[in-house]
Short mmCIF file of C-alpha atoms in Angstrom, two decimals:
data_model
loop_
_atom_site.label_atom_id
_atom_site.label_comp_id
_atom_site.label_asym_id
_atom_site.label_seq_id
_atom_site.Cartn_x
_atom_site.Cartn_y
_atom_site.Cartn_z
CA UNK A 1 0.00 0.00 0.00
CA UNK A 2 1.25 3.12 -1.19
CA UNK A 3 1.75 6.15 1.75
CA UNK A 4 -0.47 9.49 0.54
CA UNK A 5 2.22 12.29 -0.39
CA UNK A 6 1.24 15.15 2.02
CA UNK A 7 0.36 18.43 0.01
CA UNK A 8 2.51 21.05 -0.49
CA UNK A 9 1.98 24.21 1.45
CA UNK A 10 0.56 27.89 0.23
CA UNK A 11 2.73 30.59 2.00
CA UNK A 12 0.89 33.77 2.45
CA UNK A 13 2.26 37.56 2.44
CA UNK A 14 5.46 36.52 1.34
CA UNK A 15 7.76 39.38 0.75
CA UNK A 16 10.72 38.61 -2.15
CA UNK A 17 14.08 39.29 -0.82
CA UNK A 18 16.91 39.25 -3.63
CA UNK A 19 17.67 37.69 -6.86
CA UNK A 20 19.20 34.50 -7.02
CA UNK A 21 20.83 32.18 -10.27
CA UNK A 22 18.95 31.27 -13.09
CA UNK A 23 16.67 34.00 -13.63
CA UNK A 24 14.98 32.91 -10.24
CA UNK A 25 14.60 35.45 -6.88
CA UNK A 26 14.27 34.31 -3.75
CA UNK A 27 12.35 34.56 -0.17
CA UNK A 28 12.98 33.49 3.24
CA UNK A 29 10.37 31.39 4.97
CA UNK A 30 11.41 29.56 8.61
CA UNK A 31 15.11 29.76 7.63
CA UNK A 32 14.49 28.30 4.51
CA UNK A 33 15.41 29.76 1.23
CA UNK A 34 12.20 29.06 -1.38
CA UNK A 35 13.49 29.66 -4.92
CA UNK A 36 10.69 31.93 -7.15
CA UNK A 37 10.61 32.33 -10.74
CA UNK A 38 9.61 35.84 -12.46
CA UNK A 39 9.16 37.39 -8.93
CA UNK A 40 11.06 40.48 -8.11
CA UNK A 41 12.73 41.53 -5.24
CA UNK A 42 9.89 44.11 -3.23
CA UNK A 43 7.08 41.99 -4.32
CA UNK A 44 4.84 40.75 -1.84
CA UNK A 45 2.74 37.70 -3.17
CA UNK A 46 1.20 33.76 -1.71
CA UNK A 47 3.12 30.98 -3.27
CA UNK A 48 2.54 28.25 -3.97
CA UNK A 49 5.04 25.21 -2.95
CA UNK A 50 5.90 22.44 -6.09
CA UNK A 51 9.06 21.00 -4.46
CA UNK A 52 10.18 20.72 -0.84
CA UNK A 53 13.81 19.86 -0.13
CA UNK A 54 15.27 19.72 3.50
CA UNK A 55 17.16 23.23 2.73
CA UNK A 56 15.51 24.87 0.34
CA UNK A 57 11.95 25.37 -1.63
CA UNK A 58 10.86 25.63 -5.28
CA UNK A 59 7.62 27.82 -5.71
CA UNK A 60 5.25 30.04 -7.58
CA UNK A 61 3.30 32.73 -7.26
CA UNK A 62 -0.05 32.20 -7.30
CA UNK A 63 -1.11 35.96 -5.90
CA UNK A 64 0.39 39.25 -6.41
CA UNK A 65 -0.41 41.51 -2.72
CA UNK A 66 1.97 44.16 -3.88
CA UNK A 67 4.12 44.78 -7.04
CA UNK A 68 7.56 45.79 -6.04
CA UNK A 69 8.23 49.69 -7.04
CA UNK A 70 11.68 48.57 -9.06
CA UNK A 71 9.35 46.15 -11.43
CA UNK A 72 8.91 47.09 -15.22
CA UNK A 73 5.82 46.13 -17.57
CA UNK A 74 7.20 43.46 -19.97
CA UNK A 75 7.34 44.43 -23.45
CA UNK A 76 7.03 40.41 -24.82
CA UNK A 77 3.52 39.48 -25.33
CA UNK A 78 5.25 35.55 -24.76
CA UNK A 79 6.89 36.61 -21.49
CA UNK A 80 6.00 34.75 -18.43
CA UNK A 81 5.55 31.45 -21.12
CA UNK A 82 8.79 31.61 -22.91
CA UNK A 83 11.94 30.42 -20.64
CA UNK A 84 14.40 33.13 -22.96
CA UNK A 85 13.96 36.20 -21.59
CA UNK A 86 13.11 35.91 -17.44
CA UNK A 87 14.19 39.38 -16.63
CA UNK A 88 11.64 41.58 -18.92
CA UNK A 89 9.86 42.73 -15.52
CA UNK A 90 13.20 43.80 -14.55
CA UNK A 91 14.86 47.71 -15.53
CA UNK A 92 17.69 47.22 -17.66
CA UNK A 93 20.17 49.03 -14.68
CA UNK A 94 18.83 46.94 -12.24
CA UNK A 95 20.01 43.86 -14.89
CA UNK A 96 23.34 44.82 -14.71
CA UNK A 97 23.42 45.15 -11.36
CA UNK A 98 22.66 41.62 -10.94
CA UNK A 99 24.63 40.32 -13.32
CA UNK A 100 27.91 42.46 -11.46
CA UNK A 101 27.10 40.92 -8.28
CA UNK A 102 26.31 37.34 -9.81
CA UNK A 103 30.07 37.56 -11.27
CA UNK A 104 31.14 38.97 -8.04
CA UNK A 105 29.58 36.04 -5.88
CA UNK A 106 30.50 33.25 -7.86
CA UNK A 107 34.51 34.17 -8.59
CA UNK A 108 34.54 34.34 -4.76
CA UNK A 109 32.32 31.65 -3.42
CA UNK A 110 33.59 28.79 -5.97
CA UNK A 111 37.01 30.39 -6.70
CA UNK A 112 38.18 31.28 -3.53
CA UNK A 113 41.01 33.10 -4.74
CA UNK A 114 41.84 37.02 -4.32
CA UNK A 115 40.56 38.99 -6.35
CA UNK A 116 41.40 42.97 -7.43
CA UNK A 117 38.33 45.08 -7.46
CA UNK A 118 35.76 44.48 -10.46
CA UNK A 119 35.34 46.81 -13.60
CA UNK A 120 31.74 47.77 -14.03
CA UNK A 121 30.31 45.69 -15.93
CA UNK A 122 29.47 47.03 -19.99
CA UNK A 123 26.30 46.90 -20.91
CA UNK A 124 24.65 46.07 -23.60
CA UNK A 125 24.31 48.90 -27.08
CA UNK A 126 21.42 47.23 -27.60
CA UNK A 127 19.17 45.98 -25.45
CA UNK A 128 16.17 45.06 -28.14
CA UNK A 129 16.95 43.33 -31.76
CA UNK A 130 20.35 42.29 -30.83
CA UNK A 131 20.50 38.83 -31.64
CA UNK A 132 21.99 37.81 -34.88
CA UNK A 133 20.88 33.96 -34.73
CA UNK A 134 17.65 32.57 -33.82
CA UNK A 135 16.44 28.46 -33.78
CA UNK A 136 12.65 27.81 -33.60
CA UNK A 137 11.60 24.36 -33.47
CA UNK A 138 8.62 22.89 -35.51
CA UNK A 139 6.44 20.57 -34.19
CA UNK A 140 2.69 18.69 -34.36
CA UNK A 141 1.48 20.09 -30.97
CA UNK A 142 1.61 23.62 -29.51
CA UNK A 143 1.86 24.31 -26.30
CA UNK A 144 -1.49 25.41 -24.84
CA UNK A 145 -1.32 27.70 -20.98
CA UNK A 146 -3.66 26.69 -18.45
CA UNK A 147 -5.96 29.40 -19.50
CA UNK A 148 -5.75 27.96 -22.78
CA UNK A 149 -6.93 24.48 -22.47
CA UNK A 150 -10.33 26.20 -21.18
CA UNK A 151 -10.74 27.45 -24.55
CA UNK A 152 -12.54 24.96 -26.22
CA UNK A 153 -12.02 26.68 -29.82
CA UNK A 154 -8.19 25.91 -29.65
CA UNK A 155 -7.12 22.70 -30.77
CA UNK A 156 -4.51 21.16 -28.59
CA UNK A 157 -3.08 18.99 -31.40
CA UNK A 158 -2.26 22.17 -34.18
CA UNK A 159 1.20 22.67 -35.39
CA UNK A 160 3.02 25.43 -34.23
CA UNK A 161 6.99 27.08 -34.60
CA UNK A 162 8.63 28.58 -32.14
CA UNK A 163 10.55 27.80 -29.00
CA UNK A 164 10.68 24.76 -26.79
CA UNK A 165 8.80 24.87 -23.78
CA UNK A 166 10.54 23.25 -19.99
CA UNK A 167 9.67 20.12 -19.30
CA UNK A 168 7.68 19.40 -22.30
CA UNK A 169 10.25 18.36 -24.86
CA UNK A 170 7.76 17.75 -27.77
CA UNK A 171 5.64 20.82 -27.85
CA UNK A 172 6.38 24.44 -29.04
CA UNK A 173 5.33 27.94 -28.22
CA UNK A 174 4.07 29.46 -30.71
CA UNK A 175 5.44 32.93 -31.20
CA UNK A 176 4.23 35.64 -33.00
CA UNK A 177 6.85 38.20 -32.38
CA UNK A 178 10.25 37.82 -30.77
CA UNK A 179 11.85 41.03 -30.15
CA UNK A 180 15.40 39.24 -30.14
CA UNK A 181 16.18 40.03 -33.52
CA UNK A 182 15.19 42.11 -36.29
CA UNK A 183 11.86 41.99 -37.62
CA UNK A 184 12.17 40.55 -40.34
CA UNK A 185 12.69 37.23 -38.36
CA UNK A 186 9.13 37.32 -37.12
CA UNK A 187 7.93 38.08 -41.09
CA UNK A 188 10.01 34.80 -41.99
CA UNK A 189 8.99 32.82 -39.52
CA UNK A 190 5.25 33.41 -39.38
CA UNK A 191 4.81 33.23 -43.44
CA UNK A 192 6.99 29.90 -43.16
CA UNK A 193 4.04 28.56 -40.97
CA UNK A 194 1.24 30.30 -42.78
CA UNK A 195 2.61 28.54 -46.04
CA UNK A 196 3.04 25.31 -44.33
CA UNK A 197 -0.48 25.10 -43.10
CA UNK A 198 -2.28 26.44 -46.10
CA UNK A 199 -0.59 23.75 -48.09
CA UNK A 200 -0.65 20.59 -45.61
CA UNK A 201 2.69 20.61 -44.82
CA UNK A 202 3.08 17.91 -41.98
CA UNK A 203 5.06 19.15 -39.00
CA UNK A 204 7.63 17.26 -36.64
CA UNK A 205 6.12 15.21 -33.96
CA UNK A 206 9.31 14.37 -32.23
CA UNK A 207 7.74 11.15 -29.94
CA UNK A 208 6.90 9.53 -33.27
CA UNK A 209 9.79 11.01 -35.61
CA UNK A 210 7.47 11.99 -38.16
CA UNK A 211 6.44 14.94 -40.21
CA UNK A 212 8.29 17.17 -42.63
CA UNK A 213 9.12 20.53 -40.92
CA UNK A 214 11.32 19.77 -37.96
CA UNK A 215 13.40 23.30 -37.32
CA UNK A 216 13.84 26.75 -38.43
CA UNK A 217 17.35 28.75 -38.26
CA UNK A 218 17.66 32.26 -39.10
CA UNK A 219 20.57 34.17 -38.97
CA UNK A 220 21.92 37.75 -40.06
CA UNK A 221 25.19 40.26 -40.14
CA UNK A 222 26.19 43.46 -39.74
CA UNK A 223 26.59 43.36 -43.37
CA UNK A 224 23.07 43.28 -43.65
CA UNK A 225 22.64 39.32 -45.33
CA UNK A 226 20.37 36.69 -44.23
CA UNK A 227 20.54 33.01 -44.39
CA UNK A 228 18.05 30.91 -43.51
CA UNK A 229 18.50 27.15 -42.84
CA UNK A 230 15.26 24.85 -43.04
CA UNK A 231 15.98 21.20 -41.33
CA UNK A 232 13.28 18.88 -43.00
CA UNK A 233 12.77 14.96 -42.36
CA UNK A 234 11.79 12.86 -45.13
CA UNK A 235 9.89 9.82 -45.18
CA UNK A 236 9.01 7.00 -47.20
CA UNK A 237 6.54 9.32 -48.82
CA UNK A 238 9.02 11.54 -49.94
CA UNK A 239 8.43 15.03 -48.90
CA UNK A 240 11.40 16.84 -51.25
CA UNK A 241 8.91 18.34 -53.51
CA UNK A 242 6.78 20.01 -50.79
CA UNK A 243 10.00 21.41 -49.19
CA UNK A 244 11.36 22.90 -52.08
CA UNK A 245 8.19 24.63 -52.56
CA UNK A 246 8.43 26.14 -49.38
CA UNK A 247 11.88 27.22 -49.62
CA UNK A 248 10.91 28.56 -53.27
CA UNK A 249 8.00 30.79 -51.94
CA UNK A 250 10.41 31.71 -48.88
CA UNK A 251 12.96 32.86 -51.39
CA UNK A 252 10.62 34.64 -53.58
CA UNK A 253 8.84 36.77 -50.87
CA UNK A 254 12.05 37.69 -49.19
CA UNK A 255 14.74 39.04 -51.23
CA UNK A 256 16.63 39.82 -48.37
CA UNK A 257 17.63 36.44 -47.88
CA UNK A 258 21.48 35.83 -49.36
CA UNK A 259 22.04 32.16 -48.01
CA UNK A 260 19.21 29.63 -48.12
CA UNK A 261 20.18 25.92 -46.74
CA UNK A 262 18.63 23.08 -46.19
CA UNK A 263 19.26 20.06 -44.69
CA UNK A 264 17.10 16.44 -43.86
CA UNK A 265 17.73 15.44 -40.70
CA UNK A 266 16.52 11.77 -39.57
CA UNK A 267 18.44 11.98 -36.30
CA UNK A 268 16.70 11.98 -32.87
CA UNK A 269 17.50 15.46 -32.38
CA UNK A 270 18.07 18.83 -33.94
CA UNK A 271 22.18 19.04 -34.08
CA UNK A 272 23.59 19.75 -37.20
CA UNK A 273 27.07 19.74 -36.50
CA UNK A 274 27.56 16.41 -38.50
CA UNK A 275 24.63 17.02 -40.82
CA UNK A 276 25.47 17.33 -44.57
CA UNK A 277 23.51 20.55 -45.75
CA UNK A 278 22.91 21.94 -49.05
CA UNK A 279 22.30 25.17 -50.55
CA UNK A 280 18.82 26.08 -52.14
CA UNK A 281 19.69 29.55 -53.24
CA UNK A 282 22.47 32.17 -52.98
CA UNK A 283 25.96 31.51 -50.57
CA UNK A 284 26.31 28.83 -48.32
CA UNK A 285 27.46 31.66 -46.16
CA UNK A 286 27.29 35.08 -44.67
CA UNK A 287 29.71 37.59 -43.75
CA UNK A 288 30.17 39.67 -40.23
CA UNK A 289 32.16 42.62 -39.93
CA UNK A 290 34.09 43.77 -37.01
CA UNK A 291 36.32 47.01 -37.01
CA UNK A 292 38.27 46.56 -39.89
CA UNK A 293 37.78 42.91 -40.37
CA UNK A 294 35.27 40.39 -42.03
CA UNK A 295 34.28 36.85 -41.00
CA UNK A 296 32.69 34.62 -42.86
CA UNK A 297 29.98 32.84 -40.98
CA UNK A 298 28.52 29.18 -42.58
CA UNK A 299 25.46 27.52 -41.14
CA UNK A 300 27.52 25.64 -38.71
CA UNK A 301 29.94 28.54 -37.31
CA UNK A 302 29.85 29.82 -34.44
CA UNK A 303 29.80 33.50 -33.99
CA UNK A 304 28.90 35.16 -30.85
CA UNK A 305 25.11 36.11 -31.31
CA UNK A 306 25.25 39.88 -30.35
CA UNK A 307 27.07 41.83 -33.28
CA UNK A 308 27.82 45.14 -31.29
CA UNK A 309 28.33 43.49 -27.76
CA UNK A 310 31.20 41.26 -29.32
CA UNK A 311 33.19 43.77 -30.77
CA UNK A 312 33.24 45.14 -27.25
CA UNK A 313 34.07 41.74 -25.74
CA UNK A 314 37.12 40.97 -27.93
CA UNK A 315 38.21 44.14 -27.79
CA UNK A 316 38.60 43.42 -23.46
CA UNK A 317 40.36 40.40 -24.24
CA UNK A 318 42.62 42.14 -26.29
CA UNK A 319 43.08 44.77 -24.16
CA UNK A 320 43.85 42.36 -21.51
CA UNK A 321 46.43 40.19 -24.05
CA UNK A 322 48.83 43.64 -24.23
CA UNK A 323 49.86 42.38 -27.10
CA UNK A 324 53.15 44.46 -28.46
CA UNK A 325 53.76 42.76 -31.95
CA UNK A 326 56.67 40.21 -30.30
CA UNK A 327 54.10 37.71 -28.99
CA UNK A 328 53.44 34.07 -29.90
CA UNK A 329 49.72 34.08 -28.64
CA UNK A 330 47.38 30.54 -28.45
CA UNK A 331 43.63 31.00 -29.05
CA UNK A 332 41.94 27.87 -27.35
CA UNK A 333 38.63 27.16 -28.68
CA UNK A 334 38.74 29.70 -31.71
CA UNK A 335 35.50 29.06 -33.40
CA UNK A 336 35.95 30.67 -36.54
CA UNK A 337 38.97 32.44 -35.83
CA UNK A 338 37.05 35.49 -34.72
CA UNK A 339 39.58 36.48 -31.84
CA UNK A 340 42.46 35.41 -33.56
CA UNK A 341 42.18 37.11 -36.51
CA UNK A 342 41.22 39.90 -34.61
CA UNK A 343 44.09 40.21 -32.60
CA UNK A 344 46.36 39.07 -35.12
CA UNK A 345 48.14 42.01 -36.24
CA UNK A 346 49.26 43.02 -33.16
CA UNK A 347 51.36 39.41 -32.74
CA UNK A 348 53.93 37.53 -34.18
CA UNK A 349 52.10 34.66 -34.83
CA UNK A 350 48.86 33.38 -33.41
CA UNK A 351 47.80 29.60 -33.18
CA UNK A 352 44.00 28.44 -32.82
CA UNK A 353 42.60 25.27 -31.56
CA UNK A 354 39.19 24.18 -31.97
CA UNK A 355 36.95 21.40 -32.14
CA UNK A 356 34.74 21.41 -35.17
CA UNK A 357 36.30 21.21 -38.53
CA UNK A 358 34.51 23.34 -40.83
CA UNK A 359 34.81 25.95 -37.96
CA UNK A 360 38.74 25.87 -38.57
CA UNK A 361 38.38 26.03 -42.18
CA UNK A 362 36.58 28.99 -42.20
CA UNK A 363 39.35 30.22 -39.75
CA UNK A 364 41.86 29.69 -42.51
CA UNK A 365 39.42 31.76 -44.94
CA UNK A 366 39.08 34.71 -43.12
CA UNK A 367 42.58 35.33 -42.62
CA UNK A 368 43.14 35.45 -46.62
CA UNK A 369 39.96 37.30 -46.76
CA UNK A 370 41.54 40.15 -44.32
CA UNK A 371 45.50 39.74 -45.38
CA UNK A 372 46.36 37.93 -42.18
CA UNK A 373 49.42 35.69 -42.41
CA UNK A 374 50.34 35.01 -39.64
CA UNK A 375 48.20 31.94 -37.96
CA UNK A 376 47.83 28.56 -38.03
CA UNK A 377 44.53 26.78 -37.18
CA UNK A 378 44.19 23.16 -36.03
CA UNK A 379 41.11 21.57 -35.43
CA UNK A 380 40.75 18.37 -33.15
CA UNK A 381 39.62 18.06 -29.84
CA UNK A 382 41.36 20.50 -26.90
CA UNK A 383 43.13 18.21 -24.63
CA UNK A 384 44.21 15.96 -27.29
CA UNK A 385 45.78 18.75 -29.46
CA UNK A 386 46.95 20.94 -26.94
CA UNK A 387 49.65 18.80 -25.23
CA UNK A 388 53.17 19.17 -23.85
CA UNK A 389 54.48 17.97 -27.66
CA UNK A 390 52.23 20.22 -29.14
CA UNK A 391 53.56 23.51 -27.31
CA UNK A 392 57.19 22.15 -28.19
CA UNK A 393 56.38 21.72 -31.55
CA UNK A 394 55.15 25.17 -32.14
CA UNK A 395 56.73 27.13 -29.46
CA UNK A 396 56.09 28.60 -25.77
CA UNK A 397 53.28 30.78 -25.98
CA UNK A 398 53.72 34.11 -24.36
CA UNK A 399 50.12 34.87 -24.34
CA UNK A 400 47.65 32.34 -24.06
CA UNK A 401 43.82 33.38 -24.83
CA UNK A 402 40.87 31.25 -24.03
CA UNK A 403 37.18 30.76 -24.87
CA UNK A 404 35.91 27.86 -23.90
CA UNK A 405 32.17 26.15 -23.78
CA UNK A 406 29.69 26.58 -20.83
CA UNK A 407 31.54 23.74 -19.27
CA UNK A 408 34.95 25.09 -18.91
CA UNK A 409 38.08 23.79 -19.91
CA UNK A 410 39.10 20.25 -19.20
CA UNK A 411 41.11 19.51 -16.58
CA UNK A 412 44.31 17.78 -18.70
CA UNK A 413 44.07 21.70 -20.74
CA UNK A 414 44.74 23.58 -17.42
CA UNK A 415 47.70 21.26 -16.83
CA UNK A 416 49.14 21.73 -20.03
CA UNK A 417 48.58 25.73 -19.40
CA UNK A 418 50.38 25.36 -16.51
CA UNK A 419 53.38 23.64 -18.29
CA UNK A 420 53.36 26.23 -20.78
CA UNK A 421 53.24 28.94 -18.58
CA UNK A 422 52.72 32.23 -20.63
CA UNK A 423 53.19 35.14 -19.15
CA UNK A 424 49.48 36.06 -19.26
CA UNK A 425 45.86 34.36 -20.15
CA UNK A 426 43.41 35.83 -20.99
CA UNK A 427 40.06 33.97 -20.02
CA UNK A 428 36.66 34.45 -21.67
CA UNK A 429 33.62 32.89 -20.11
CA UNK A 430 29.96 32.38 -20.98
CA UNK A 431 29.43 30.89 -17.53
CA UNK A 432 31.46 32.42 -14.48
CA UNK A 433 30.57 29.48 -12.17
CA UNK A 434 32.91 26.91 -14.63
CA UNK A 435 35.12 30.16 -14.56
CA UNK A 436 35.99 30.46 -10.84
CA UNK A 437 36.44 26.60 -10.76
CA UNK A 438 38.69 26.78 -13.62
CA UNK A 439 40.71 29.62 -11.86
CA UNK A 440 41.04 27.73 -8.88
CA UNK A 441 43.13 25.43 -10.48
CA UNK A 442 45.58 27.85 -12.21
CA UNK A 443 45.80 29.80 -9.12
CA UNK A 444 49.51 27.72 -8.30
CA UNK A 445 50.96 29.74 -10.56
CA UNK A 446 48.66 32.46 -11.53
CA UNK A 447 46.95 35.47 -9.97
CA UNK A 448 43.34 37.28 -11.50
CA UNK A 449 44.74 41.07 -12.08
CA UNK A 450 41.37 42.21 -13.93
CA UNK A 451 38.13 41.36 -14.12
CA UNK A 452 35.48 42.98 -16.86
CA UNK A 453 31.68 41.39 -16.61
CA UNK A 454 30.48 41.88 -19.83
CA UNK A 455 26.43 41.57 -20.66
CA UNK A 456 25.75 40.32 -23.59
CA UNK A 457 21.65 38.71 -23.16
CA UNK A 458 19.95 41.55 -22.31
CA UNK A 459 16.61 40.45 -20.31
CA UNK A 460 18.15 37.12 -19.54
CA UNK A 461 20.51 35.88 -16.80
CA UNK A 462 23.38 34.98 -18.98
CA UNK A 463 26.69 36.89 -18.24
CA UNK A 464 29.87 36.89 -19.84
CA UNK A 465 33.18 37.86 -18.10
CA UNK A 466 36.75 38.57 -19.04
CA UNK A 467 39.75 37.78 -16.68
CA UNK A 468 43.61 38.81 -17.22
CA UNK A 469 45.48 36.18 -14.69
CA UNK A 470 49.40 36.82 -14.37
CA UNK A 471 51.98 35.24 -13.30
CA UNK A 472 52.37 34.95 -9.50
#
């Protein structure tokens, strides 16, 4: 016989205290932290309790009291629904203020190192339309709010394209308009699904793996292009001739559009990093400018997805690299050679690892394309390429700059830093908690001289930061 779980409790007149990771805030019931999404701190609301841990509570609000005075009216009519963008409710100032002492905590509690005083953190130029990549999913069955499901008009089974919901894998948001990105997106996107139901088109139902339209990329540049890349799944049926359709209607409504790709994907999910994709009209690339420079960008580059904000990132890091023109500097995780190149004519030489081949040989291309001579790209995975045999191959590097994933760097790479030991690294993170661990470890022969929080996701609770660690 099976014990009755005991229902979780509503707390009443709860007053939100301060922000905490993830987006979430947090209040203080009994000595016990309860975790809040969307909440600010001020507000004063009855929650309700979904998970109960001996420390620590998850919970929602289920009454507003009292609106705190710093909240904002969100300008998304998705917010609250879509996961991307949890601060809306949130002034911009306030943002960064959050995002300073989120850098601030973490460097110290996981890091434990010392640490000079913090540079204020650089906002974002833009803090609307600055995304230059968006990915909207396809699928068989929107996702319907609880307000929803009362309407008996909406059926719960209708295709839909935009983002992936938490916690309910095979279901999608609609979206009507994301303010990410310029506007033209939302044009693409919603004639794409206009087209696709007037004509039949099946969409993705990823429990079953069937259906034709499984994913939607869009990208753009500062050099105003557009490529669009449509991942289809063919069956037995075929399904060719419908998507070519589509793409031909997409291509002849939008001129804009320089580099249209497709691709069929009959994987279990939506990576295309070993996909083979193919080019429906125009380039099977774009190109990104920055200062002086210009980067070619293919569907499976990676570029960093806020134009403006990037220019101001790299130009920290190189900053930070005080490079003089003598240097032998090693770019770890290079992409497509954005920060190489980019720092390359103030080096000798510059060397760049990373792990995805068509990354690298775009690398290669957009040093001819800009006159840059002097690096070498190798592509392979980090701690396999960047070894002890490696470094004596090629030389000690004076200057060591790195980039890595969310994840961090892998241990055996921070011992082979260590052996190299250049004079300075420069470290670039998209996630300061893998950051302070990571800095842990080269603190036995390296001290954290500056530190420059950089915000790059307005609205979100994503933070980048840039840290110049010298030799002890």
């Amino acid at each position: 016989m099976t014990r009755k779980k005991k229902p979780l409790p509503i707390l009443e007149n709860i007053t939100i205290s301060d922000y905490a990771a993830e987006g979430k805030s947090i209040a203080r019931v009994d000595d016990m932290v309860v975790f809040v999404p969307w909440a600010v701190p001020g507000d004063v609301v009855d929650l309700q309790v979904r998970r109960k841990k001996h420390s620590f509570m998850e919970a929602e609000v289920i009454r507003y009291h009292q609106y705190s005075k710093v909240r904002m009216q969100p300008f998304c009519q998705h917010f609250g629904i879509c996961g991307g963008c949890k601060w809306q409710q949130v002034p911009y100032e306030e943002q960064l203020r959050m995002k300073q002492q989120q850098v601030y905590d973490q460097l110290h509690r996981i890091g434990k190192v010392e640490l000079p005083e913090f540079r204020p953190i650089l906002g974002s130029v833009k803090t609307q339309e600055y995304r230059n990549k968006l990915d909207f999913g396809c699928a068989n069955k929107r996702w319907l709010t609880s307000e929803q499901l009362k309407d008996e008009t909406l059926v719960k089974d209708s295709p839909a394209i935009g983002f992936h919901i938490t916690g309910a894998f095979d279901k999608i948001l609609p979206i009507e308009k994301c303010w990410l990105m310029d506007d033209l997106q939302n044009q693409i996107r919603n004639e794409v699904r206009d087209y696709a139901v007037a004509n039949g088109l099946s969409f993705f139902d990823l429990r079953q793996q069937v259906g034709l339209l499984r994913d939607v990329i869009i990208r753009n540049s500062a050099s105003g292009e557009w490529m669009v890349i449509f991942q289809f799944h063919y069956d037995e049926t075929g399904g060719e001739k419908e998507a070519k359709a589509l793409m031909q209607h997409i291509a002849d409504k939008f001129q804009q559009i320089t580099s249209l790709m497709y691709l069929d994907n009959q994987k279990c999910n939506d990576t295309i990093g070993d996909q083979e994709i193919l080019t429906f009209k125009g380039t099977d690339h774009i190109f990104e400018l920055m200062e002086d420079l210009k980067f070619k960008v293919g569907p499976k580059s990676f570029y960093q997805t806020n134009t403006e904000q990037a220019y101001h990132l790299y130009s920290v890091a190189r900053e930070f690299a005080n490079l003089t023109g003598n240097e032998l500097v090693y770019d770890l995780y290079t992409g497509t050679g954005t920060i190489a190149n980019f720092v390359a004519k103030k080096a000798r030489q510059v060397i760049g690892i990373e792990y995805v081949p068509e990354a690298i040989e775009d690398a290669k291309i957009n040093s001819q394309i800009n006159g840059i001579d002097n690096t070498l790209f190798y592509a392979g995975d980090m701690k396999d390429i960047l070894t002890d045999d490696f470094i004596a191959e090629h030389g000690r590097p004076d200057v060591i700059i790195t980039d890595p994933p969310r994840a961090g760097m892998h241990p055996d790479v921070v011992k082979t830093i260590l052996n190299a030991a250049p004079d300075r690294i420069v470290y670039v993170s998209c996630n300061p908690a893998t950051q302070a661990r990571d800095l842990q470890l080269l603190d036995i022969q390296y001290k954290v001289s500056e530190v420059q929080p950089v915000d790059m996701f307005p609205h979100t609770p994503h933070v980048e930061n840039v840290v110049l660690l010298t030799k002890k």
